């Protein structure tokens, strides 16, 4: 039973998603899920949810909804102008919203996607353990104007009405927007002989045909010198493929689980988040890193997010104590 709903008066290119369909590839189904995994995790951490809980992925366009319950929300990822009943509220912080108030996120900049999580998350259908949309299977998709999404839990507002501000301020790690994309060597790098380093020579331009399946880029293309056909085989998310033609292809989370183009390199997990925020017409530059360096960076990111999780838990514990003393009810 839901505690209330979000009713969308403006939905733009917004969809409900999560961290992806991890059981999908064994059945030939793409993993999909939030393209910027780090920002999605941060949004859920800020409201005390599990990392894998459903949340909103907001791409490029404005979104507006009215909440039918008291909620706690947080926005992470691309910077935007967040308002509650027209009053500006901070991103990268938990924000209390009362039932009947209107939430809007407009003018995304410095990136392409933002993530909005609500404490308790949403009651939405799942396929193979995930609510992530899949366009091939016809599951999920963009939210339509006028649609409603059930909220699992209401959360009493903890708000200083005199100063129009929350009673806390969290130190949240902010992503780099340098658009440098780290890659490790791919399984077919030997096929490109002395041309593989062209990948690092100049920036690549993101074309308008890019989407959640893959990003198409224009720049100096390495040349495959090996002869013979590349057999269709399993490919990882982040594979940098060199198909015939004039574009480089980087597979993202909506990619099919098999492909038949040579894989020159593989984008690191952190740089996949970077690619999720690049708009068509912008340029990225590739940088080669070792597998050990990529693994170390991934571990450091996990430590940073776990530290944020502990700070949020401390804040919520303090709010519970304050709410109990003032009202006899817990914050959660």
Tab-separated table of C-alpha atoms in Angstrom:
chain	number	residue	atom	x	y	z
A	1	UNK	CA	0.000	0.000	0.000
A	2	UNK	CA	1.450	3.375	-1.020
A	3	UNK	CA	1.754	6.390	1.245
A	4	UNK	CA	0.836	8.747	-1.591
A	5	UNK	CA	1.807	9.554	-5.154
A	6	UNK	CA	3.861	11.906	-7.264
A	7	UNK	CA	1.654	13.413	-9.988
A	8	UNK	CA	3.595	14.761	-12.964
A	9	UNK	CA	2.447	18.024	-14.501
A	10	UNK	CA	5.556	18.103	-16.699
A	11	UNK	CA	7.638	15.011	-17.355
A	12	UNK	CA	10.137	15.910	-20.101
A	13	UNK	CA	12.433	12.931	-20.717
A	14	UNK	CA	12.115	11.417	-17.241
A	15	UNK	CA	11.931	7.713	-16.407
A	16	UNK	CA	11.988	5.490	-13.345
A	17	UNK	CA	15.122	3.356	-13.190
A	18	UNK	CA	17.625	1.767	-10.817
A	19	UNK	CA	21.179	0.425	-11.044
A	20	UNK	CA	20.245	-2.098	-13.702
A	21	UNK	CA	19.197	-5.610	-14.520
A	22	UNK	CA	22.203	-7.576	-13.263
A	23	UNK	CA	20.481	-10.896	-13.951
A	24	UNK	CA	19.663	-9.802	-17.497
A	25	UNK	CA	22.836	-10.632	-19.464
A	26	UNK	CA	22.663	-14.347	-18.626
A	27	UNK	CA	19.327	-14.350	-20.480
A	28	UNK	CA	20.582	-12.143	-23.320
A	29	UNK	CA	18.932	-9.015	-21.888
A	30	UNK	CA	20.931	-5.740	-21.609
A	31	UNK	CA	21.726	-4.535	-18.096
A	32	UNK	CA	20.380	-0.993	-18.719
A	33	UNK	CA	19.767	1.116	-15.578
A	34	UNK	CA	21.026	4.565	-14.587
A	35	UNK	CA	23.696	5.727	-17.018
A	36	UNK	CA	25.463	7.784	-14.330
A	37	UNK	CA	25.638	5.137	-11.629
A	38	UNK	CA	27.610	7.264	-9.186
A	39	UNK	CA	25.094	10.113	-9.187
A	40	UNK	CA	22.208	7.645	-8.837
A	41	UNK	CA	23.915	6.078	-5.818
A	42	UNK	CA	24.512	9.492	-4.239
A	43	UNK	CA	20.850	10.513	-4.632
A	44	UNK	CA	19.670	7.311	-2.931
A	45	UNK	CA	22.300	7.540	-0.188
A	46	UNK	CA	21.222	11.097	0.631
A	47	UNK	CA	17.678	9.973	1.471
A	48	UNK	CA	18.724	6.806	3.285
A	49	UNK	CA	17.696	4.332	0.571
A	50	UNK	CA	19.547	1.261	-0.617
A	51	UNK	CA	21.748	1.930	-3.644
A	52	UNK	CA	19.568	-0.318	-5.816
A	53	UNK	CA	16.234	1.382	-5.030
A	54	UNK	CA	14.203	2.891	-7.912
A	55	UNK	CA	14.611	6.604	-8.565
A	56	UNK	CA	14.019	9.148	-11.333
A	57	UNK	CA	16.524	9.672	-14.148
A	58	UNK	CA	15.902	13.146	-15.613
A	59	UNK	CA	17.523	13.737	-19.015
A	60	UNK	CA	18.030	17.284	-20.363
A	61	UNK	CA	14.428	18.513	-20.081
A	62	UNK	CA	12.482	20.072	-17.203
A	63	UNK	CA	10.326	18.048	-14.820
A	64	UNK	CA	7.568	19.096	-12.396
A	65	UNK	CA	5.328	17.105	-10.058
A	66	UNK	CA	2.995	17.520	-7.091
A	67	UNK	CA	3.494	15.225	-4.114
A	68	UNK	CA	0.541	13.676	-2.347
A	69	UNK	CA	2.536	12.865	0.793
A	70	UNK	CA	5.206	14.411	2.981
A	71	UNK	CA	8.472	13.232	1.418
A	72	UNK	CA	12.214	13.625	1.676
A	73	UNK	CA	13.984	13.885	-1.680
A	74	UNK	CA	17.468	14.520	-3.023
A	75	UNK	CA	18.826	15.433	-6.453
A	76	UNK	CA	22.322	14.537	-7.688
A	77	UNK	CA	24.125	14.567	-11.018
A	78	UNK	CA	23.805	17.439	-13.471
A	79	UNK	CA	23.256	20.837	-11.863
A	80	UNK	CA	19.748	22.245	-12.158
A	81	UNK	CA	17.409	24.747	-10.517
A	82	UNK	CA	15.435	22.800	-7.902
A	83	UNK	CA	12.369	24.515	-6.418
A	84	UNK	CA	9.612	23.571	-3.964
A	85	UNK	CA	6.516	25.745	-4.474
A	86	UNK	CA	8.768	28.209	-6.321
A	87	UNK	CA	11.378	28.472	-3.560
A	88	UNK	CA	14.905	27.459	-4.517
A	89	UNK	CA	16.231	24.393	-2.713
A	90	UNK	CA	19.741	22.862	-2.774
A	91	UNK	CA	20.844	19.925	-4.898
A	92	UNK	CA	23.078	17.268	-3.345
A	93	UNK	CA	21.236	17.610	-0.022
A	94	UNK	CA	18.131	15.944	1.461
A	95	UNK	CA	15.131	18.272	1.001
A	96	UNK	CA	11.827	18.041	2.880
A	97	UNK	CA	8.623	18.512	0.859
A	98	UNK	CA	5.119	18.671	2.326
A	99	UNK	CA	2.044	17.051	0.796
A	100	UNK	CA	0.457	19.262	-1.867
A	101	UNK	CA	3.656	21.131	-2.705
A	102	UNK	CA	5.022	21.341	-6.237
A	103	UNK	CA	8.573	20.218	-6.988
A	104	UNK	CA	10.330	21.365	-10.163
A	105	UNK	CA	13.792	20.755	-11.583
A	106	UNK	CA	14.680	23.019	-14.488
A	107	UNK	CA	17.612	24.234	-16.574
A	108	UNK	CA	20.000	21.289	-16.283
A	109	UNK	CA	23.531	22.429	-17.037
A	110	UNK	CA	27.076	21.148	-16.689
A	111	UNK	CA	25.804	17.708	-17.669
A	112	UNK	CA	22.936	15.842	-19.294
A	113	UNK	CA	21.288	13.814	-16.515
A	114	UNK	CA	20.104	14.352	-12.950
A	115	UNK	CA	18.803	11.768	-10.486
A	116	UNK	CA	15.978	12.378	-8.009
A	117	UNK	CA	15.451	9.911	-5.159
A	118	UNK	CA	12.640	9.859	-2.587
A	119	UNK	CA	13.068	8.327	0.873
A	120	UNK	CA	11.359	4.921	0.806
A	121	UNK	CA	11.495	4.889	-3.024
A	122	UNK	CA	8.652	3.998	-5.418
A	123	UNK	CA	6.308	1.039	-5.839
A	124	UNK	CA	6.878	0.172	-9.521
A	125	UNK	CA	6.866	-3.023	-11.665
A	126	UNK	CA	10.078	-5.024	-12.037
A	127	UNK	CA	11.483	-7.399	-14.645
A	128	UNK	CA	14.235	-9.844	-13.641
A	129	UNK	CA	14.685	-7.961	-10.377
A	130	UNK	CA	14.950	-4.453	-11.849
A	131	UNK	CA	12.634	-1.609	-12.861
A	132	UNK	CA	15.139	-0.325	-15.472
A	133	UNK	CA	13.401	0.393	-18.803
A	134	UNK	CA	14.216	-1.772	-21.822
A	135	UNK	CA	13.116	-0.388	-25.188
A	136	UNK	CA	13.665	-3.705	-27.001
A	137	UNK	CA	11.455	-5.669	-24.598
A	138	UNK	CA	8.951	-2.821	-24.355
A	139	UNK	CA	9.312	-2.628	-20.577
A	140	UNK	CA	9.085	0.731	-18.801
A	141	UNK	CA	9.881	3.960	-20.593
A	142	UNK	CA	9.432	7.674	-20.236
A	143	UNK	CA	6.894	9.056	-17.802
A	144	UNK	CA	3.961	10.829	-19.474
A	145	UNK	CA	2.493	14.113	-18.329
A	146	UNK	CA	-0.363	13.452	-15.903
A	147	UNK	CA	1.097	10.105	-14.786
A	148	UNK	CA	1.343	9.147	-11.121
A	149	UNK	CA	3.993	7.111	-9.302
A	150	UNK	CA	3.217	5.544	-5.907
A	151	UNK	CA	5.550	6.499	-3.045
A	152	UNK	CA	6.219	3.737	-0.517
A	153	UNK	CA	6.710	5.924	2.565
A	154	UNK	CA	5.850	9.349	3.891
A	155	UNK	CA	8.491	11.267	5.837
A	156	UNK	CA	7.626	14.053	8.251
A	157	UNK	CA	9.309	17.336	7.371
A	158	UNK	CA	12.275	18.354	9.475
A	159	UNK	CA	12.465	22.005	8.516
A	160	UNK	CA	13.353	25.351	10.068
A	161	UNK	CA	10.396	27.525	9.037
A	162	UNK	CA	12.034	30.719	10.309
A	163	UNK	CA	15.084	30.401	8.067
A	164	UNK	CA	13.512	28.308	5.240
A	165	UNK	CA	16.307	25.767	5.448
A	166	UNK	CA	16.966	22.224	6.531
A	167	UNK	CA	18.658	21.604	9.866
A	168	UNK	CA	21.793	20.083	8.330
A	169	UNK	CA	24.347	20.524	5.549
A	170	UNK	CA	26.153	17.469	4.187
A	171	UNK	CA	29.531	17.453	2.506
A	172	UNK	CA	28.758	15.634	-0.761
A	173	UNK	CA	31.491	14.623	-3.238
A	174	UNK	CA	31.052	16.422	-6.560
A	175	UNK	CA	32.014	14.802	-9.878
A	176	UNK	CA	34.655	16.152	-12.215
A	177	UNK	CA	33.294	17.652	-15.417
A	178	UNK	CA	36.589	17.509	-17.339
A	179	UNK	CA	35.222	14.959	-19.877
A	180	UNK	CA	38.425	12.940	-19.809
A	181	UNK	CA	37.535	9.293	-20.401
A	182	UNK	CA	39.827	6.622	-18.934
A	183	UNK	CA	40.182	3.345	-20.836
A	184	UNK	CA	42.079	0.092	-20.424
A	185	UNK	CA	43.356	-2.051	-23.299
A	186	UNK	CA	40.672	-4.029	-25.122
A	187	UNK	CA	40.956	-7.665	-26.235
A	188	UNK	CA	41.577	-6.708	-29.882
A	189	UNK	CA	44.158	-3.961	-29.389
A	190	UNK	CA	46.776	-6.062	-31.205
A	191	UNK	CA	44.661	-5.935	-34.382
A	192	UNK	CA	45.369	-2.201	-34.714
A	193	UNK	CA	49.160	-2.439	-34.787
A	194	UNK	CA	50.738	1.033	-34.754
A	195	UNK	CA	47.449	2.948	-35.110
A	196	UNK	CA	45.917	2.219	-31.673
A	197	UNK	CA	47.399	5.384	-30.132
A	198	UNK	CA	45.276	7.530	-32.454
A	199	UNK	CA	42.580	7.072	-29.816
A	200	UNK	CA	44.546	9.404	-27.530
A	201	UNK	CA	45.772	11.937	-30.096
A	202	UNK	CA	42.809	14.326	-30.319
A	203	UNK	CA	39.386	14.914	-28.730
A	204	UNK	CA	36.345	13.093	-30.151
A	205	UNK	CA	33.066	14.831	-30.964
A	206	UNK	CA	29.848	13.232	-29.628
A	207	UNK	CA	27.265	12.933	-32.425
A	208	UNK	CA	23.467	13.435	-32.094
A	209	UNK	CA	22.832	9.717	-32.789
A	210	UNK	CA	24.249	8.812	-29.356
A	211	UNK	CA	21.893	7.265	-26.790
A	212	UNK	CA	21.744	4.813	-23.858
A	213	UNK	CA	22.860	1.964	-26.129
A	214	UNK	CA	26.059	3.652	-27.239
A	215	UNK	CA	27.811	6.909	-28.039
A	216	UNK	CA	28.954	7.579	-31.590
A	217	UNK	CA	32.001	9.809	-31.911
A	218	UNK	CA	33.905	11.491	-34.709
A	219	UNK	CA	37.689	11.799	-34.535
A	220	UNK	CA	40.943	10.184	-35.703
A	221	UNK	CA	40.063	6.502	-36.172
A	222	UNK	CA	42.525	3.690	-35.495
A	223	UNK	CA	42.751	1.224	-38.381
A	224	UNK	CA	42.357	-2.510	-38.013
A	225	UNK	CA	45.351	-4.130	-39.712
A	226	UNK	CA	44.457	-7.742	-38.924
A	227	UNK	CA	42.691	-9.809	-41.566
A	228	UNK	CA	39.769	-12.096	-41.003
A	229	UNK	CA	36.253	-11.691	-39.665
A	230	UNK	CA	35.538	-10.843	-36.039
A	231	UNK	CA	33.059	-13.383	-34.715
A	232	UNK	CA	30.092	-12.214	-32.690
A	233	UNK	CA	30.905	-12.645	-28.978
A	234	UNK	CA	30.090	-11.203	-25.596
A	235	UNK	CA	31.136	-7.576	-25.115
A	236	UNK	CA	31.332	-5.536	-21.890
A	237	UNK	CA	29.569	-2.302	-21.119
A	238	UNK	CA	32.131	0.368	-22.039
A	239	UNK	CA	33.574	-1.474	-25.061
A	240	UNK	CA	35.234	0.960	-27.506
A	241	UNK	CA	34.463	-0.527	-30.906
A	242	UNK	CA	35.846	0.440	-34.299
A	243	UNK	CA	33.172	-0.448	-36.869
A	244	UNK	CA	33.560	0.170	-40.625
A	245	UNK	CA	32.870	3.798	-41.454
A	246	UNK	CA	33.870	7.129	-39.973
A	247	UNK	CA	32.657	6.885	-36.364
A	248	UNK	CA	33.928	5.359	-33.147
A	249	UNK	CA	31.344	3.531	-31.033
A	250	UNK	CA	31.382	3.296	-27.223
A	251	UNK	CA	28.808	0.851	-25.875
A	252	UNK	CA	26.851	1.945	-22.799
A	253	UNK	CA	24.423	0.196	-20.457
A	254	UNK	CA	21.714	-0.450	-23.056
A	255	UNK	CA	24.090	-2.334	-25.330
A	256	UNK	CA	23.282	-5.802	-26.612
A	257	UNK	CA	25.262	-8.487	-24.820
A	258	UNK	CA	26.982	-9.651	-28.044
A	259	UNK	CA	28.624	-7.775	-30.922
A	260	UNK	CA	30.983	-8.433	-33.808
A	261	UNK	CA	33.162	-5.338	-34.108
A	262	UNK	CA	36.775	-5.279	-32.876
A	263	UNK	CA	37.114	-3.915	-29.317
A	264	UNK	CA	40.073	-1.546	-29.109
A	265	UNK	CA	39.625	-0.481	-25.466
A	266	UNK	CA	37.204	-0.633	-22.515
A	267	UNK	CA	35.985	2.457	-20.631
A	268	UNK	CA	36.418	2.302	-16.844
A	269	UNK	CA	33.338	2.264	-14.616
A	270	UNK	CA	33.954	5.815	-13.384
A	271	UNK	CA	34.348	7.161	-16.901
A	272	UNK	CA	31.094	5.516	-17.976
A	273	UNK	CA	29.483	7.939	-15.510
A	274	UNK	CA	31.360	10.761	-17.237
A	275	UNK	CA	30.052	9.689	-20.645
A	276	UNK	CA	26.509	9.687	-19.242
A	277	UNK	CA	26.792	13.444	-18.717
A	278	UNK	CA	28.249	14.395	-22.119
A	279	UNK	CA	25.847	16.146	-24.475
A	280	UNK	CA	25.846	15.727	-28.263
A	281	UNK	CA	28.160	18.356	-29.759
A	282	UNK	CA	30.596	18.218	-26.837
A	283	UNK	CA	34.031	16.617	-27.022
A	284	UNK	CA	35.802	14.047	-24.889
A	285	UNK	CA	39.421	12.994	-24.745
A	286	UNK	CA	40.499	9.412	-24.055
A	287	UNK	CA	43.265	8.603	-21.571
A	288	UNK	CA	44.931	5.217	-21.178
A	289	UNK	CA	45.173	3.736	-17.671
A	290	UNK	CA	46.272	0.360	-16.385
A	291	UNK	CA	43.784	-2.204	-15.081
A	292	UNK	CA	45.283	-1.869	-11.601
A	293	UNK	CA	44.870	1.924	-11.643
A	294	UNK	CA	41.264	1.572	-12.798
A	295	UNK	CA	40.541	-0.904	-9.995
A	296	UNK	CA	42.177	1.393	-7.418
A	297	UNK	CA	40.050	4.341	-8.594
A	298	UNK	CA	36.894	2.224	-8.337
A	299	UNK	CA	37.808	1.186	-4.784
A	300	UNK	CA	38.456	4.815	-3.811
A	301	UNK	CA	35.046	5.810	-5.189
A	302	UNK	CA	33.351	3.108	-3.106
A	303	UNK	CA	35.159	4.310	0.031
A	304	UNK	CA	34.061	7.901	-0.667
A	305	UNK	CA	30.417	6.902	-1.089
A	306	UNK	CA	30.503	4.723	2.024
A	307	UNK	CA	31.813	7.706	4.002
A	308	UNK	CA	28.873	9.761	2.708
A	309	UNK	CA	26.482	6.975	3.737
A	310	UNK	CA	27.856	7.038	7.288
A	311	UNK	CA	27.460	10.857	7.468
A	312	UNK	CA	23.851	10.588	6.295
A	313	UNK	CA	23.080	7.896	8.874
A	314	UNK	CA	24.524	10.103	11.605
A	315	UNK	CA	22.328	13.015	10.491
A	316	UNK	CA	19.196	10.861	10.352
A	317	UNK	CA	19.919	9.415	13.802
A	318	UNK	CA	20.210	12.943	15.195
A	319	UNK	CA	16.962	13.962	13.459
A	320	UNK	CA	15.216	10.929	14.926
A	321	UNK	CA	16.256	12.007	18.411
A	322	UNK	CA	15.166	15.604	17.769
A	323	UNK	CA	11.815	14.599	16.259
A	324	UNK	CA	11.061	12.214	19.112
A	325	UNK	CA	11.770	14.902	21.712
A	326	UNK	CA	9.592	17.475	19.925
A	327	UNK	CA	6.671	15.399	18.649
A	328	UNK	CA	6.981	11.926	20.097
A	329	UNK	CA	7.359	10.539	16.555
A	330	UNK	CA	10.502	9.383	14.781
A	331	UNK	CA	11.821	11.108	11.665
A	332	UNK	CA	11.886	7.834	9.719
